[in-house]
């Protein structure tokens, strides 16, 4: 089984600082993950994955291998995006939830019911965030 040189990552989070920290962590410790785009709401996630509107050019907006998504976003929240994903066939897309609302057990259960096996809390320090993104890279390589 051949692994890719780089895995394309789409970050979906409405908080600019959270996107910045996640992207910085990825760039600093995971040479195999490459952030190809950042969006700030669920509607943009769907447009990006569908390749419509401003995301129609796959050269400029490559389809991601990994979607890192927050649950609490405007327009369409993370749960709505995950429900939409369950109606689509994107076998190469891996999804990880990175959210501050994971302390709610019902959220974790709902995430699992929607087929997402990987979720990480935003409520961590930077060293723990670095460990999380290292783990994400390892998971991508194991699933390849």
Short mmCIF file of C-alpha atoms in Angstrom, two decimals:
data_model
loop_
_atom_site.label_atom_id
_atom_site.label_comp_id
_atom_site.label_asym_id
_atom_site.label_seq_id
_atom_site.Cartn_x
_atom_site.Cartn_y
_atom_site.Cartn_z
CA UNK A 1 0.00 0.00 0.00
CA UNK A 2 1.47 3.35 -1.05
CA UNK A 3 1.22 6.39 1.17
CA UNK A 4 0.97 9.90 -0.17
CA UNK A 5 3.81 12.36 0.15
CA UNK A 6 1.40 14.94 1.62
CA UNK A 7 -2.17 14.73 2.88
CA UNK A 8 -4.36 17.72 2.02
CA UNK A 9 -6.18 19.17 5.04
CA UNK A 10 -9.27 21.38 5.12
CA UNK A 11 -9.82 23.24 8.40
CA UNK A 12 -13.40 24.27 9.16
CA UNK A 13 -13.78 26.53 12.18
CA UNK A 14 -15.42 29.92 12.67
CA UNK A 15 -12.81 31.03 15.22
CA UNK A 16 -9.86 32.65 13.45
CA UNK A 17 -7.52 32.11 16.41
CA UNK A 18 -8.40 28.41 16.62
CA UNK A 19 -7.75 28.01 12.88
CA UNK A 20 -4.42 29.81 13.27
CA UNK A 21 -3.31 27.60 16.21
CA UNK A 22 -4.35 24.41 14.46
CA UNK A 23 -2.60 25.39 11.25
CA UNK A 24 0.54 26.41 13.17
CA UNK A 25 0.57 23.09 15.03
CA UNK A 26 0.19 21.16 11.77
CA UNK A 27 2.97 23.12 10.08
CA UNK A 28 5.35 22.69 13.00
CA UNK A 29 5.10 18.97 13.73
CA UNK A 30 3.43 17.13 10.85
CA UNK A 31 5.42 17.31 7.62
CA UNK A 32 3.00 14.94 5.87
CA UNK A 33 -0.09 17.11 6.50
CA UNK A 34 -0.60 20.24 4.41
CA UNK A 35 -3.39 22.71 5.06
CA UNK A 36 -4.85 23.48 1.64
CA UNK A 37 -7.75 25.62 2.80
CA UNK A 38 -9.58 27.12 5.75
CA UNK A 39 -13.29 27.86 5.90
CA UNK A 40 -15.38 29.41 8.64
CA UNK A 41 -18.84 27.88 8.34
CA UNK A 42 -20.57 24.67 7.38
CA UNK A 43 -22.00 26.05 4.16
CA UNK A 44 -18.44 26.79 2.97
CA UNK A 45 -17.39 23.23 3.89
CA UNK A 46 -20.15 21.80 1.72
CA UNK A 47 -19.32 24.15 -1.17
CA UNK A 48 -15.62 23.30 -0.90
CA UNK A 49 -16.19 19.54 -0.83
CA UNK A 50 -18.72 19.81 -3.67
CA UNK A 51 -16.33 21.92 -5.76
CA UNK A 52 -18.91 24.63 -6.36
CA UNK A 53 -18.84 28.41 -6.32
CA UNK A 54 -15.42 29.82 -5.51
CA UNK A 55 -14.09 26.26 -4.96
CA UNK A 56 -14.77 24.88 -8.46
CA UNK A 57 -11.09 24.94 -9.50
CA UNK A 58 -9.55 21.76 -8.04
CA UNK A 59 -6.06 22.96 -8.95
CA UNK A 60 -6.46 25.90 -6.58
CA UNK A 61 -8.77 24.07 -4.16
CA UNK A 62 -7.75 20.40 -4.09
CA UNK A 63 -10.09 17.87 -2.57
CA UNK A 64 -8.89 17.21 0.99
CA UNK A 65 -7.78 13.90 2.43
CA UNK A 66 -8.64 15.11 5.93
CA UNK A 67 -11.38 17.45 7.15
CA UNK A 68 -10.84 18.97 10.60
CA UNK A 69 -14.20 20.37 11.63
CA UNK A 70 -15.57 22.26 14.60
CA UNK A 71 -19.12 21.46 15.73
CA UNK A 72 -20.15 25.02 16.58
CA UNK A 73 -20.13 27.16 13.45
CA UNK A 74 -22.58 29.60 11.84
CA UNK A 75 -24.83 29.03 8.84
CA UNK A 76 -24.52 25.22 9.06
CA UNK A 77 -22.97 23.66 12.13
CA UNK A 78 -20.61 20.71 12.22
CA UNK A 79 -23.38 18.21 12.90
CA UNK A 80 -25.28 19.39 9.81
CA UNK A 81 -22.12 18.97 7.72
CA UNK A 82 -21.55 15.47 9.13
CA UNK A 83 -25.16 14.55 8.33
CA UNK A 84 -24.68 15.89 4.77
CA UNK A 85 -21.46 13.87 4.44
CA UNK A 86 -23.40 10.71 5.28
CA UNK A 87 -25.46 11.26 2.12
CA UNK A 88 -22.34 11.54 -0.07
CA UNK A 89 -19.64 9.15 -1.20
CA UNK A 90 -16.20 10.54 -0.47
CA UNK A 91 -14.30 7.34 0.43
CA UNK A 92 -10.90 9.05 0.48
CA UNK A 93 -12.05 11.74 2.95
CA UNK A 94 -11.22 11.20 6.61
CA UNK A 95 -12.98 13.40 9.15
CA UNK A 96 -11.87 14.46 12.60
CA UNK A 97 -13.91 16.70 14.88
CA UNK A 98 -11.88 19.34 16.74
CA UNK A 99 -14.28 21.07 19.07
CA UNK A 100 -14.70 22.74 22.42
CA UNK A 101 -18.06 21.05 22.99
CA UNK A 102 -16.78 17.48 23.33
CA UNK A 103 -17.22 17.51 27.09
CA UNK A 104 -20.92 16.94 26.37
CA UNK A 105 -21.32 13.14 26.24
CA UNK A 106 -24.34 13.44 23.95
CA UNK A 107 -22.15 15.28 21.41
CA UNK A 108 -19.58 12.48 21.46
CA UNK A 109 -22.31 9.86 21.03
CA UNK A 110 -23.88 11.78 18.14
CA UNK A 111 -20.46 12.15 16.46
CA UNK A 112 -19.95 8.38 16.68
CA UNK A 113 -23.46 7.71 15.31
CA UNK A 114 -22.58 9.94 12.35
CA UNK A 115 -19.59 7.71 11.61
CA UNK A 116 -16.74 9.90 12.86
CA UNK A 117 -14.23 7.93 14.89
CA UNK A 118 -11.74 10.69 15.61
CA UNK A 119 -12.43 13.68 17.80
CA UNK A 120 -10.17 16.02 19.70
CA UNK A 121 -10.89 18.69 22.25
CA UNK A 122 -9.95 22.33 21.69
CA UNK A 123 -9.71 22.64 25.45
CA UNK A 124 -6.05 21.64 25.54
CA UNK A 125 -2.75 23.41 25.88
CA UNK A 126 -0.47 23.87 22.86
CA UNK A 127 1.71 20.85 23.69
CA UNK A 128 -1.39 18.65 23.78
CA UNK A 129 -2.53 20.17 20.47
CA UNK A 130 0.85 19.25 18.96
CA UNK A 131 0.39 15.67 20.17
CA UNK A 132 -3.11 15.58 18.67
CA UNK A 133 -1.95 16.68 15.21
CA UNK A 134 0.91 14.16 15.32
CA UNK A 135 -1.67 11.50 16.07
CA UNK A 136 -3.82 12.72 13.14
CA UNK A 137 -0.86 12.33 10.78
CA UNK A 138 -0.16 8.83 12.12
CA UNK A 139 -3.83 7.92 11.60
CA UNK A 140 -3.75 9.16 8.00
CA UNK A 141 -0.71 7.01 7.30
CA UNK A 142 -2.28 3.93 8.93
CA UNK A 143 -5.50 4.38 6.94
CA UNK A 144 -3.69 4.90 3.62
#
